[in-house]
Amino acid sequence: ADDVLARAPMRRFLFCFFLQIFCYSDCCICSFSRCQWYFKAKMTTEEKRRTSYQNGHIPVPGIKTYVDPDTYEDPTQAVHEFTKEIDPSRIRIERVIGAGEFGEVCSGRLRTLGKKEIAVAIKTLKGGYVDRQRRDFLREASIMGQFDHPNIIRLEGVVTKSRPVMIVVEYVENGSLDSFLRQHDGHFTVIQLVGMLRGIASGMKYLSDIGYVHRDLAARNILVNSNLVCKVSDFGLSRVLEDDPEAAYTTTGGKIPIRWTAPEAISYRKFSSASDAWSYGIVMWEVMSYGERPYWEMSNQDVILSIEEGYRLPAPMGCPVALHQLMLHCWQKERNHRPKFPDIVSFLDKLIRNPSSLLPLVEDIQRCSPKNFTYFTCKS
């Protein structure tokens, strides 16, 4: 009996000890479960937020979000909200410099409210238009009017209360990038070319930040001023792609730009900032080749099949390895593996700050180690 009494305190101690361990373990399990529930709920909320914004875009605090003009019941409301009406007496048309889908494009002068005259390009809507054509014409102005960035073409205003209907934008002296490069083949240093690419990437980063997907990024849709500043332009394609059931292949303006378009966008019309990144890789190739046609004389169907089989454009002559590697990164088959525009801008900034990183050229590596050179296909 004395022995039993002597062991009683030890039993109580062990009982309390294991009870505490059990309670602590149970508490940990509950906490872990709550933690799992919290992150799962947070992830679910995040996924819901992503699907509620166009193209998966989540607004960044302090940065406005792009508003699609097609969401307005009355399209003229978007024109009034995002553009400025210009008195036509302030515009002087000088000469025709081109033609677009809707009418002529002219150069001219715009007298500002401060009486200063600035050079402008004037898009005019040809006579005999129907309401749909007028709406589509002004839609591009409603888009451009939301942008404010040095590497995006600037809208000065519109003329809608008299005829001809006009869209007035800043005048960019050197015209389209592809033509400009072909006219000046071999005239620029690699650093100058990288500077152009950096400007384009900066403009695309801005568009990505506000939730706008370009869908038709190509050297022909980029303008160059006298200081070699590149400005992204041509924002008229997206509506056709959304509304036209045949848009995977054609638009009212002609064929879809197969050579610049990401595989998922061609096959499934999945346009995103990632598909713009693919197009940016093609623009890089155009710049470094001084305006050569991507995939040369291959047919569109051959381009599609070749890309599906893993073919990627080889580096242009004189192209630094670092730039061709970035191109290949932009051409990853899996869109989630492509670089985002902030990363592209950061990478190009590093190259500009460290020009020696641009010295290794692709053809030098090919000569030194042809067996190890595998830049021409990309299976991932």
mmCIF file of C-alpha atoms in Angstrom:
data_model
loop_
_atom_site.group_PDB
_atom_site.id
_atom_site.type_symbol
_atom_site.label_atom_id
_atom_site.label_comp_id
_atom_site.label_asym_id
_atom_site.label_seq_id
_atom_site.Cartn_x
_atom_site.Cartn_y
_atom_site.Cartn_z
ATOM 1 C CA ALA A 1 0.000 0.000 0.000
ATOM 2 C CA ASP A 2 2.827 2.366 0.894
ATOM 3 C CA ASP A 3 4.440 1.534 -2.448
ATOM 4 C CA VAL A 4 1.211 2.391 -4.342
ATOM 5 C CA LEU A 5 0.890 5.684 -2.471
ATOM 6 C CA ALA A 6 4.516 6.485 -3.270
ATOM 7 C CA ARG A 7 3.894 6.013 -7.006
ATOM 8 C CA ALA A 8 0.707 8.125 -7.088
ATOM 9 C CA PRO A 9 2.449 11.532 -7.463
ATOM 10 C CA MET A 10 4.499 10.138 -10.341
ATOM 11 C CA ARG A 11 1.328 8.891 -12.088
ATOM 12 C CA ARG A 12 -0.342 12.284 -11.647
ATOM 13 C CA PHE A 13 2.762 13.963 -13.038
ATOM 14 C CA LEU A 14 2.887 11.670 -16.081
ATOM 15 C CA PHE A 15 -0.859 12.084 -16.660
ATOM 16 C CA CYS A 16 -0.589 15.874 -16.569
ATOM 17 C CA PHE A 17 2.538 15.776 -18.754
ATOM 18 C CA PHE A 18 0.923 13.679 -21.492
ATOM 19 C CA LEU A 19 -2.311 15.673 -21.239
ATOM 20 C CA GLN A 20 -0.346 18.859 -21.890
ATOM 21 C CA ILE A 21 1.432 17.261 -24.854
ATOM 22 C CA PHE A 22 -1.908 16.100 -26.259
ATOM 23 C CA CYS A 23 -3.497 19.512 -25.822
ATOM 24 C CA TYR A 24 -0.457 21.226 -27.339
ATOM 25 C CA SER A 25 -0.451 18.847 -30.324
ATOM 26 C CA ASP A 26 -4.176 19.347 -30.818
ATOM 27 C CA CYS A 27 -3.665 23.084 -30.655
ATOM 28 C CA CYS A 28 -0.869 22.884 -33.264
ATOM 29 C CA ILE A 29 -3.047 20.794 -35.559
ATOM 30 C CA CYS A 30 -5.885 23.289 -35.226
ATOM 31 C CA SER A 31 -3.544 26.190 -35.865
ATOM 32 C CA PHE A 32 -2.079 24.435 -38.914
ATOM 33 C CA SER A 33 -5.583 23.729 -40.200
ATOM 34 C CA ARG A 34 -6.584 27.350 -39.691
ATOM 35 C CA CYS A 35 -3.393 28.424 -41.469
ATOM 36 C CA GLN A 36 -4.153 26.122 -44.373
ATOM 37 C CA TRP A 37 -7.707 27.450 -44.521
ATOM 38 C CA TYR A 38 -6.438 31.044 -44.455
ATOM 39 C CA PHE A 39 -4.018 30.607 -47.342
ATOM 40 C CA LYS A 40 -6.543 28.569 -49.297
ATOM 41 C CA ALA A 41 -9.174 31.236 -48.738
ATOM 42 C CA LYS A 42 -6.660 33.941 -49.607
ATOM 43 C CA MET A 43 -5.684 32.099 -52.784
ATOM 44 C CA THR A 44 -9.339 31.607 -53.715
ATOM 45 C CA THR A 45 -10.005 35.298 -53.169
ATOM 46 C CA GLU A 46 -6.948 36.162 -55.252
ATOM 47 C CA GLU A 47 -8.111 33.874 -58.052
ATOM 48 C CA LYS A 48 -11.543 35.481 -57.973
ATOM 49 C CA ARG A 49 -9.952 38.916 -58.110
ATOM 50 C CA ARG A 50 -7.829 37.861 -61.077
ATOM 51 C CA THR A 51 -10.802 36.614 -63.070
ATOM 52 C CA SER A 52 -12.732 39.804 -62.372
ATOM 53 C CA TYR A 53 -10.245 41.935 -64.302
ATOM 54 C CA GLN A 54 -9.549 41.879 -68.017
ATOM 55 C CA ASN A 55 -6.629 39.657 -69.035
ATOM 56 C CA GLY A 56 -6.021 38.669 -65.385
ATOM 57 C CA HIS A 57 -4.862 42.202 -64.616
ATOM 58 C CA ILE A 58 -4.884 43.288 -60.989
ATOM 59 C CA PRO A 59 -4.862 47.062 -60.504
ATOM 60 C CA VAL A 60 -1.699 48.486 -58.984
ATOM 61 C CA PRO A 61 -2.317 51.124 -56.286
ATOM 62 C CA GLY A 62 -1.637 54.579 -57.668
ATOM 63 C CA ILE A 63 -1.788 53.417 -61.303
ATOM 64 C CA LYS A 64 -5.000 53.820 -63.267
ATOM 65 C CA THR A 65 -6.487 50.810 -65.035
ATOM 66 C CA TYR A 66 -7.316 50.755 -68.732
ATOM 67 C CA VAL A 67 -11.042 50.887 -69.508
ATOM 68 C CA ASP A 68 -12.240 49.132 -72.655
ATOM 69 C CA PRO A 69 -14.391 51.596 -74.662
ATOM 70 C CA ASP A 70 -16.619 48.680 -75.699
ATOM 71 C CA THR A 71 -17.896 48.438 -72.123
ATOM 72 C CA TYR A 72 -19.752 51.723 -72.630
ATOM 73 C CA GLU A 73 -23.372 51.401 -73.716
ATOM 74 C CA ASP A 74 -22.902 54.584 -75.737
ATOM 75 C CA PRO A 75 -19.444 54.587 -77.403
ATOM 76 C CA THR A 76 -19.502 58.376 -77.785
ATOM 77 C CA GLN A 77 -19.392 58.612 -73.989
ATOM 78 C CA ALA A 78 -15.929 56.996 -74.014
ATOM 79 C CA VAL A 79 -14.790 59.480 -76.672
ATOM 80 C CA HIS A 80 -15.960 62.400 -74.526
ATOM 81 C CA GLU A 81 -14.394 60.949 -71.381
ATOM 82 C CA PHE A 82 -10.949 60.082 -72.739
ATOM 83 C CA THR A 83 -10.311 62.617 -75.514
ATOM 84 C CA LYS A 84 -10.233 66.386 -76.003
ATOM 85 C CA GLU A 85 -12.339 68.042 -78.706
ATOM 86 C CA ILE A 86 -10.245 70.306 -80.925
ATOM 87 C CA ASP A 87 -11.618 73.286 -82.828
ATOM 88 C CA PRO A 88 -10.785 72.505 -86.489
ATOM 89 C CA SER A 89 -9.733 76.140 -87.016
ATOM 90 C CA ARG A 90 -6.628 75.334 -84.934
ATOM 91 C CA ILE A 91 -5.545 72.602 -87.374
ATOM 92 C CA ARG A 92 -3.623 73.192 -90.603
ATOM 93 C CA ILE A 93 -3.273 70.181 -92.902
ATOM 94 C CA GLU A 94 -0.091 70.308 -94.991
ATOM 95 C CA ARG A 95 0.372 67.095 -96.980
ATOM 96 C CA VAL A 96 -0.749 63.492 -97.268
ATOM 97 C CA ILE A 97 1.817 61.095 -95.808
ATOM 98 C CA GLY A 98 -0.100 57.834 -95.977
ATOM 99 C CA ALA A 99 -3.429 56.065 -95.966
ATOM 100 C CA GLY A 100 -5.124 53.931 -93.360
ATOM 101 C CA GLU A 101 -8.125 51.652 -93.228
ATOM 102 C CA PHE A 102 -10.494 54.565 -92.656
ATOM 103 C CA GLY A 103 -8.938 57.324 -94.752
ATOM 104 C CA GLU A 104 -5.885 59.488 -95.354
ATOM 105 C CA VAL A 105 -3.123 60.296 -92.883
ATOM 106 C CA CYS A 106 -1.686 63.805 -93.196
ATOM 107 C CA SER A 107 1.031 65.853 -91.564
ATOM 108 C CA GLY A 108 0.159 69.312 -90.340
ATOM 109 C CA ARG A 109 0.298 71.856 -87.562
ATOM 110 C CA LEU A 110 -1.823 72.303 -84.451
ATOM 111 C CA ARG A 111 -2.092 75.673 -82.749
ATOM 112 C CA THR A 112 -2.101 75.071 -79.010
ATOM 113 C CA LEU A 113 -4.088 77.133 -76.536
ATOM 114 C CA GLY A 114 -0.869 79.010 -75.790
ATOM 115 C CA LYS A 115 -0.722 80.047 -79.492
ATOM 116 C CA LYS A 116 2.313 77.814 -80.081
ATOM 117 C CA GLU A 117 2.229 75.565 -83.145
ATOM 118 C CA ILE A 118 3.289 71.934 -82.919
ATOM 119 C CA ALA A 119 3.769 69.289 -85.617
ATOM 120 C CA VAL A 120 1.014 66.682 -85.699
ATOM 121 C CA ALA A 121 -0.215 63.732 -87.720
ATOM 122 C CA ILE A 122 -3.878 63.852 -88.653
ATOM 123 C CA LYS A 123 -5.959 60.771 -89.378
ATOM 124 C CA THR A 124 -9.125 61.591 -91.294
ATOM 125 C CA LEU A 125 -12.296 59.550 -91.726
ATOM 126 C CA LYS A 126 -13.234 59.351 -95.392
ATOM 127 C CA GLY A 127 -16.679 60.530 -96.462
ATOM 128 C CA GLY A 128 -19.628 58.230 -96.942
ATOM 129 C CA TYR A 129 -18.988 56.365 -93.695
ATOM 130 C CA VAL A 130 -21.644 54.550 -91.693
ATOM 131 C CA ASP A 131 -22.074 54.838 -87.912
ATOM 132 C CA ARG A 132 -20.137 51.628 -87.285
ATOM 133 C CA GLN A 133 -17.121 52.936 -89.210
ATOM 134 C CA ARG A 134 -17.208 56.217 -87.299
ATOM 135 C CA ARG A 135 -17.426 54.349 -83.996
ATOM 136 C CA ASP A 136 -14.540 52.041 -84.897
ATOM 137 C CA PHE A 137 -12.444 54.973 -86.102
ATOM 138 C CA LEU A 138 -12.911 56.934 -82.871
ATOM 139 C CA ARG A 139 -12.443 53.843 -80.713
ATOM 140 C CA GLU A 140 -8.680 54.029 -81.232
ATOM 141 C CA ALA A 141 -8.753 57.622 -79.952
ATOM 142 C CA SER A 142 -10.666 56.482 -76.843
ATOM 143 C CA ILE A 143 -7.880 53.973 -76.230
ATOM 144 C CA MET A 144 -4.942 56.316 -76.900
ATOM 145 C CA GLY A 145 -6.506 59.038 -74.765
ATOM 146 C CA GLN A 146 -5.990 56.854 -71.687
ATOM 147 C CA PHE A 147 -2.222 56.570 -72.177
ATOM 148 C CA ASP A 148 0.466 58.913 -70.884
ATOM 149 C CA HIS A 149 3.992 57.642 -71.469
ATOM 150 C CA PRO A 150 6.969 58.896 -73.513
ATOM 151 C CA ASN A 151 7.172 55.584 -75.399
ATOM 152 C CA ILE A 152 3.488 55.552 -76.370
ATOM 153 C CA ILE A 153 2.142 57.727 -79.191
ATOM 154 C CA ARG A 154 0.438 60.785 -77.665
ATOM 155 C CA LEU A 155 -3.119 61.771 -78.585
ATOM 156 C CA GLU A 156 -3.576 65.532 -78.974
ATOM 157 C CA GLY A 157 -7.323 65.396 -79.516
ATOM 158 C CA VAL A 158 -10.192 64.692 -81.903
ATOM 159 C CA VAL A 159 -12.575 66.540 -84.197
ATOM 160 C CA THR A 160 -16.052 65.002 -83.972
ATOM 161 C CA LYS A 161 -18.430 67.977 -84.250
ATOM 162 C CA SER A 162 -17.622 68.791 -87.873
ATOM 163 C CA ARG A 163 -16.426 67.015 -91.002
ATOM 164 C CA PRO A 164 -14.064 65.451 -91.728
ATOM 165 C CA VAL A 165 -13.864 63.577 -88.426
ATOM 166 C CA MET A 166 -10.207 63.603 -87.309
ATOM 167 C CA ILE A 167 -7.825 62.024 -84.827
ATOM 168 C CA VAL A 168 -4.825 64.250 -84.089
ATOM 169 C CA VAL A 169 -1.640 62.718 -82.653
ATOM 170 C CA GLU A 170 1.940 63.844 -82.163
ATOM 171 C CA TYR A 171 4.053 63.801 -85.321
ATOM 172 C CA VAL A 172 6.930 61.330 -85.215
ATOM 173 C CA GLU A 173 9.540 62.359 -87.769
ATOM 174 C CA ASN A 174 11.160 59.087 -88.824
ATOM 175 C CA GLY A 175 8.007 57.071 -89.372
ATOM 176 C CA SER A 176 7.662 53.352 -88.782
ATOM 177 C CA LEU A 177 10.550 51.469 -87.196
ATOM 178 C CA ASP A 178 10.785 48.718 -89.818
ATOM 179 C CA SER A 179 11.120 51.146 -92.746
ATOM 180 C CA PHE A 180 13.484 53.379 -90.788
ATOM 181 C CA LEU A 181 15.810 50.465 -90.014
ATOM 182 C CA ARG A 182 15.843 49.255 -93.612
ATOM 183 C CA GLN A 183 16.750 52.762 -94.783
ATOM 184 C CA HIS A 184 19.622 52.941 -92.271
ATOM 185 C CA ASP A 185 20.920 49.376 -92.464
ATOM 186 C CA GLY A 186 24.090 49.009 -90.378
ATOM 187 C CA HIS A 187 24.214 52.672 -89.317
ATOM 188 C CA PHE A 188 23.704 52.223 -85.571
ATOM 189 C CA THR A 189 25.782 50.846 -82.732
ATOM 190 C CA VAL A 190 24.529 47.900 -80.698
ATOM 191 C CA ILE A 191 24.011 50.234 -77.736
ATOM 192 C CA GLN A 192 21.784 52.486 -79.863
ATOM 193 C CA LEU A 193 19.725 49.486 -80.958
ATOM 194 C CA VAL A 194 19.429 48.265 -77.363
ATOM 195 C CA GLY A 195 18.325 51.778 -76.394
ATOM 196 C CA MET A 196 15.499 51.550 -78.934
ATOM 197 C CA LEU A 197 14.508 48.133 -77.594
ATOM 198 C CA ARG A 198 14.577 49.458 -74.047
ATOM 199 C CA GLY A 199 12.174 52.258 -75.010
ATOM 200 C CA ILE A 200 9.743 49.827 -76.618
ATOM 201 C CA ALA A 201 9.897 47.548 -73.555
ATOM 202 C CA SER A 202 9.277 50.533 -71.279
ATOM 203 C CA GLY A 203 6.172 51.465 -73.251
ATOM 204 C CA MET A 204 4.940 47.874 -73.122
ATOM 205 C CA LYS A 205 5.616 47.705 -69.383
ATOM 206 C CA TYR A 206 3.384 50.758 -68.962
ATOM 207 C CA LEU A 207 0.598 49.157 -71.014
ATOM 208 C CA SER A 208 0.949 45.924 -69.043
ATOM 209 C CA ASP A 209 0.816 47.828 -65.749
ATOM 210 C CA ILE A 210 -2.520 49.433 -66.624
ATOM 211 C CA GLY A 211 -3.973 46.188 -67.992
ATOM 212 C CA TYR A 212 -3.873 46.824 -71.740
ATOM 213 C CA VAL A 213 -2.890 44.050 -74.168
ATOM 214 C CA HIS A 214 -1.675 45.375 -77.526
ATOM 215 C CA ARG A 215 -2.125 42.205 -79.641
ATOM 216 C CA ASP A 216 -0.365 43.639 -82.713
ATOM 217 C CA LEU A 217 3.105 44.602 -81.520
ATOM 218 C CA ALA A 218 5.448 44.730 -84.531
ATOM 219 C CA ALA A 219 8.143 47.065 -85.851
ATOM 220 C CA ARG A 220 5.667 48.445 -88.404
ATOM 221 C CA ASN A 221 3.482 49.643 -85.511
ATOM 222 C CA ILE A 222 6.301 51.456 -83.713
ATOM 223 C CA LEU A 223 7.265 55.018 -84.649
ATOM 224 C CA VAL A 224 10.714 56.607 -84.280
ATOM 225 C CA ASN A 225 11.408 60.276 -83.632
ATOM 226 C CA SER A 226 14.509 62.325 -84.460
ATOM 227 C CA ASN A 227 16.151 61.340 -81.153
ATOM 228 C CA LEU A 228 15.676 57.606 -81.842
ATOM 229 C CA VAL A 229 12.926 57.443 -79.212
ATOM 230 C CA CYS A 230 10.539 54.627 -80.126
ATOM 231 C CA LYS A 231 6.803 55.031 -79.567
ATOM 232 C CA VAL A 232 4.309 52.171 -79.601
ATOM 233 C CA SER A 233 1.297 52.968 -81.777
ATOM 234 C CA ASP A 234 -1.598 51.383 -83.687
ATOM 235 C CA PHE A 235 -4.237 50.406 -81.152
ATOM 236 C CA GLY A 236 -6.999 49.492 -83.575
ATOM 237 C CA LEU A 237 -6.828 45.680 -83.766
ATOM 238 C CA SER A 238 -8.244 44.429 -80.465
ATOM 239 C CA ARG A 239 -11.951 44.991 -81.075
ATOM 240 C CA VAL A 240 -11.950 42.991 -84.290
ATOM 241 C CA LEU A 241 -10.273 40.100 -82.516
ATOM 242 C CA GLU A 242 -12.859 40.130 -79.738
ATOM 243 C CA ASP A 243 -15.962 40.316 -81.923
ATOM 244 C CA ASP A 244 -15.106 38.431 -85.105
ATOM 245 C CA PRO A 245 -15.665 34.651 -84.827
ATOM 246 C CA GLU A 246 -13.049 34.183 -87.572
ATOM 247 C CA ALA A 247 -10.571 36.426 -85.769
ATOM 248 C CA ALA A 248 -8.131 33.578 -85.182
ATOM 249 C CA TYR A 249 -7.192 33.943 -88.827
ATOM 250 C CA THR A 250 -8.483 37.183 -90.332
ATOM 251 C CA THR A 251 -9.532 40.710 -89.417
ATOM 252 C CA THR A 252 -11.264 43.417 -91.423
ATOM 253 C CA GLY A 253 -7.797 44.835 -92.040
ATOM 254 C CA GLY A 254 -6.436 41.601 -93.546
ATOM 255 C CA LYS A 255 -4.616 38.575 -92.213
ATOM 256 C CA ILE A 256 -3.739 38.199 -88.556
ATOM 257 C CA PRO A 257 0.004 38.875 -88.109
ATOM 258 C CA ILE A 258 0.968 35.195 -87.772
ATOM 259 C CA ARG A 259 4.715 35.901 -87.750
ATOM 260 C CA TRP A 260 4.413 38.141 -84.689
ATOM 261 C CA THR A 261 1.686 36.294 -82.784
ATOM 262 C CA ALA A 262 2.128 33.783 -79.944
ATOM 263 C CA PRO A 263 0.976 30.183 -80.609
ATOM 264 C CA GLU A 264 -1.791 30.254 -77.986
ATOM 265 C CA ALA A 265 -3.137 33.501 -79.441
ATOM 266 C CA ILE A 266 -3.260 32.004 -82.943
ATOM 267 C CA SER A 267 -4.852 28.738 -81.829
ATOM 268 C CA TYR A 268 -7.141 29.814 -78.994
ATOM 269 C CA ARG A 269 -7.246 33.633 -79.121
ATOM 270 C CA LYS A 270 -5.620 33.728 -75.680
ATOM 271 C CA PHE A 271 -4.147 37.207 -75.732
ATOM 272 C CA SER A 272 -2.294 38.463 -72.691
ATOM 273 C CA SER A 273 0.777 40.379 -71.650
ATOM 274 C CA ALA A 274 2.611 37.077 -72.216
ATOM 275 C CA SER A 275 1.510 36.959 -75.863
ATOM 276 C CA ASP A 276 2.707 40.564 -76.179
ATOM 277 C CA ALA A 277 6.063 39.384 -74.776
ATOM 278 C CA TRP A 278 6.289 36.822 -77.600
ATOM 279 C CA SER A 279 5.638 39.617 -80.116
ATOM 280 C CA TYR A 280 8.261 41.744 -78.400
ATOM 281 C CA GLY A 281 10.812 38.986 -79.028
ATOM 282 C CA ILE A 282 9.988 39.196 -82.747
ATOM 283 C CA VAL A 283 10.402 42.990 -82.609
ATOM 284 C CA MET A 284 13.830 42.457 -81.037
ATOM 285 C CA TRP A 285 14.735 40.221 -83.969
ATOM 286 C CA GLU A 286 13.468 42.854 -86.447
ATOM 287 C CA VAL A 287 15.562 45.558 -84.799
ATOM 288 C CA MET A 288 18.758 43.509 -84.673
ATOM 289 C CA SER A 289 18.294 42.426 -88.321
ATOM 290 C CA TYR A 290 17.562 46.000 -89.470
ATOM 291 C CA GLY A 291 14.002 45.323 -90.539
ATOM 292 C CA GLU A 292 14.214 41.887 -92.129
ATOM 293 C CA ARG A 293 10.958 39.995 -92.558
ATOM 294 C CA PRO A 294 10.551 37.416 -89.758
ATOM 295 C CA TYR A 295 10.770 33.852 -91.114
ATOM 296 C CA TRP A 296 11.679 35.299 -94.529
ATOM 297 C CA GLU A 297 9.676 33.690 -97.357
ATOM 298 C CA MET A 298 8.103 30.888 -95.308
ATOM 299 C CA SER A 299 4.321 30.651 -95.683
ATOM 300 C CA ASN A 300 2.176 31.441 -92.655
ATOM 301 C CA GLN A 301 1.207 27.780 -92.373
ATOM 302 C CA ASP A 302 4.860 26.728 -92.439
ATOM 303 C CA VAL A 303 5.625 29.290 -89.734
ATOM 304 C CA ILE A 304 2.895 27.862 -87.496
ATOM 305 C CA LEU A 305 4.040 24.259 -88.024
ATOM 306 C CA SER A 306 7.727 25.094 -87.572
ATOM 307 C CA ILE A 307 7.114 26.907 -84.298
ATOM 308 C CA GLU A 308 5.010 24.006 -83.043
ATOM 309 C CA GLU A 309 7.926 21.673 -83.826
ATOM 310 C CA GLY A 310 10.309 23.837 -81.807
ATOM 311 C CA TYR A 311 11.940 26.014 -84.461
ATOM 312 C CA ARG A 312 12.928 29.523 -83.376
ATOM 313 C CA LEU A 313 14.458 32.324 -85.415
ATOM 314 C CA PRO A 314 18.270 32.231 -85.453
ATOM 315 C CA ALA A 315 20.219 35.232 -84.245
ATOM 316 C CA PRO A 316 20.722 37.998 -86.823
ATOM 317 C CA MET A 317 24.296 38.658 -87.924
ATOM 318 C CA GLY A 318 26.150 40.695 -85.304
ATOM 319 C CA CYS A 319 23.575 39.979 -82.582
ATOM 320 C CA PRO A 320 24.953 39.706 -79.028
ATOM 321 C CA VAL A 321 24.346 36.377 -77.307
ATOM 322 C CA ALA A 322 22.557 38.107 -74.423
ATOM 323 C CA LEU A 323 19.949 39.597 -76.756
ATOM 324 C CA HIS A 324 19.269 36.370 -78.629
ATOM 325 C CA GLN A 325 18.885 34.551 -75.316
ATOM 326 C CA LEU A 326 16.268 37.130 -74.320
ATOM 327 C CA MET A 327 14.468 36.583 -77.635
ATOM 328 C CA LEU A 328 14.383 32.827 -76.999
ATOM 329 C CA HIS A 329 13.081 33.474 -73.506
ATOM 330 C CA CYS A 330 10.237 35.529 -75.013
ATOM 331 C CA TRP A 331 9.483 32.618 -77.379
ATOM 332 C CA GLN A 332 8.945 29.984 -74.707
ATOM 333 C CA LYS A 333 6.026 27.776 -75.723
ATOM 334 C CA GLU A 334 4.634 27.856 -72.172
ATOM 335 C CA ARG A 335 3.435 31.427 -71.784
ATOM 336 C CA ASN A 336 3.959 31.457 -68.015
ATOM 337 C CA HIS A 337 7.680 30.904 -68.624
ATOM 338 C CA ARG A 338 8.085 34.068 -70.697
ATOM 339 C CA PRO A 339 9.618 37.153 -69.090
ATOM 340 C CA LYS A 340 7.388 39.966 -67.908
ATOM 341 C CA PHE A 341 7.999 43.453 -69.236
ATOM 342 C CA PRO A 342 9.390 44.843 -65.942
ATOM 343 C CA ASP A 343 12.007 42.061 -66.064
ATOM 344 C CA ILE A 344 12.792 42.829 -69.706
ATOM 345 C CA VAL A 345 13.311 46.528 -68.932
ATOM 346 C CA SER A 346 15.533 45.663 -65.966
ATOM 347 C CA PHE A 347 17.610 43.236 -68.060
ATOM 348 C CA LEU A 348 18.133 45.763 -70.860
ATOM 349 C CA ASP A 349 19.096 48.436 -68.321
ATOM 350 C CA LYS A 350 21.822 46.126 -67.027
ATOM 351 C CA LEU A 351 23.133 45.576 -70.552
ATOM 352 C CA ILE A 352 23.226 49.327 -71.194
ATOM 353 C CA ARG A 353 25.078 49.936 -67.918
ATOM 354 C CA ASN A 354 27.539 47.156 -68.737
ATOM 355 C CA PRO A 355 28.252 47.335 -72.500
ATOM 356 C CA SER A 356 30.940 44.645 -72.276
ATOM 357 C CA SER A 357 28.138 42.111 -71.721
ATOM 358 C CA LEU A 358 27.097 42.800 -75.328
ATOM 359 C CA LEU A 359 30.477 41.826 -76.782
ATOM 360 C CA PRO A 360 30.032 38.040 -77.175
ATOM 361 C CA LEU A 361 28.310 37.611 -80.546
ATOM 362 C CA VAL A 362 26.331 34.547 -81.528
ATOM 363 C CA GLU A 363 28.450 33.854 -84.630
ATOM 364 C CA ASP A 364 31.631 33.956 -82.513
ATOM 365 C CA ILE A 365 30.260 31.257 -80.218
ATOM 366 C CA GLN A 366 29.143 29.223 -83.231
ATOM 367 C CA ARG A 367 32.675 29.294 -84.617
ATOM 368 C CA CYS A 368 34.284 28.443 -81.287
ATOM 369 C CA SER A 369 31.913 25.699 -80.195
ATOM 370 C CA PRO A 370 29.538 24.603 -82.955
ATOM 371 C CA LYS A 371 28.660 21.313 -81.249
ATOM 372 C CA ASN A 372 27.467 23.065 -78.113
ATOM 373 C CA PHE A 373 25.504 25.730 -79.926
ATOM 374 C CA THR A 374 21.790 24.943 -79.702
ATOM 375 C CA TYR A 375 20.061 28.294 -80.080
ATOM 376 C CA PHE A 376 17.906 27.369 -83.042
ATOM 377 C CA THR A 377 15.218 25.255 -81.394
ATOM 378 C CA CYS A 378 13.204 25.673 -78.254
ATOM 379 C CA LYS A 379 11.257 22.631 -77.101
ATOM 380 C CA SER A 380 10.035 23.979 -73.761
#
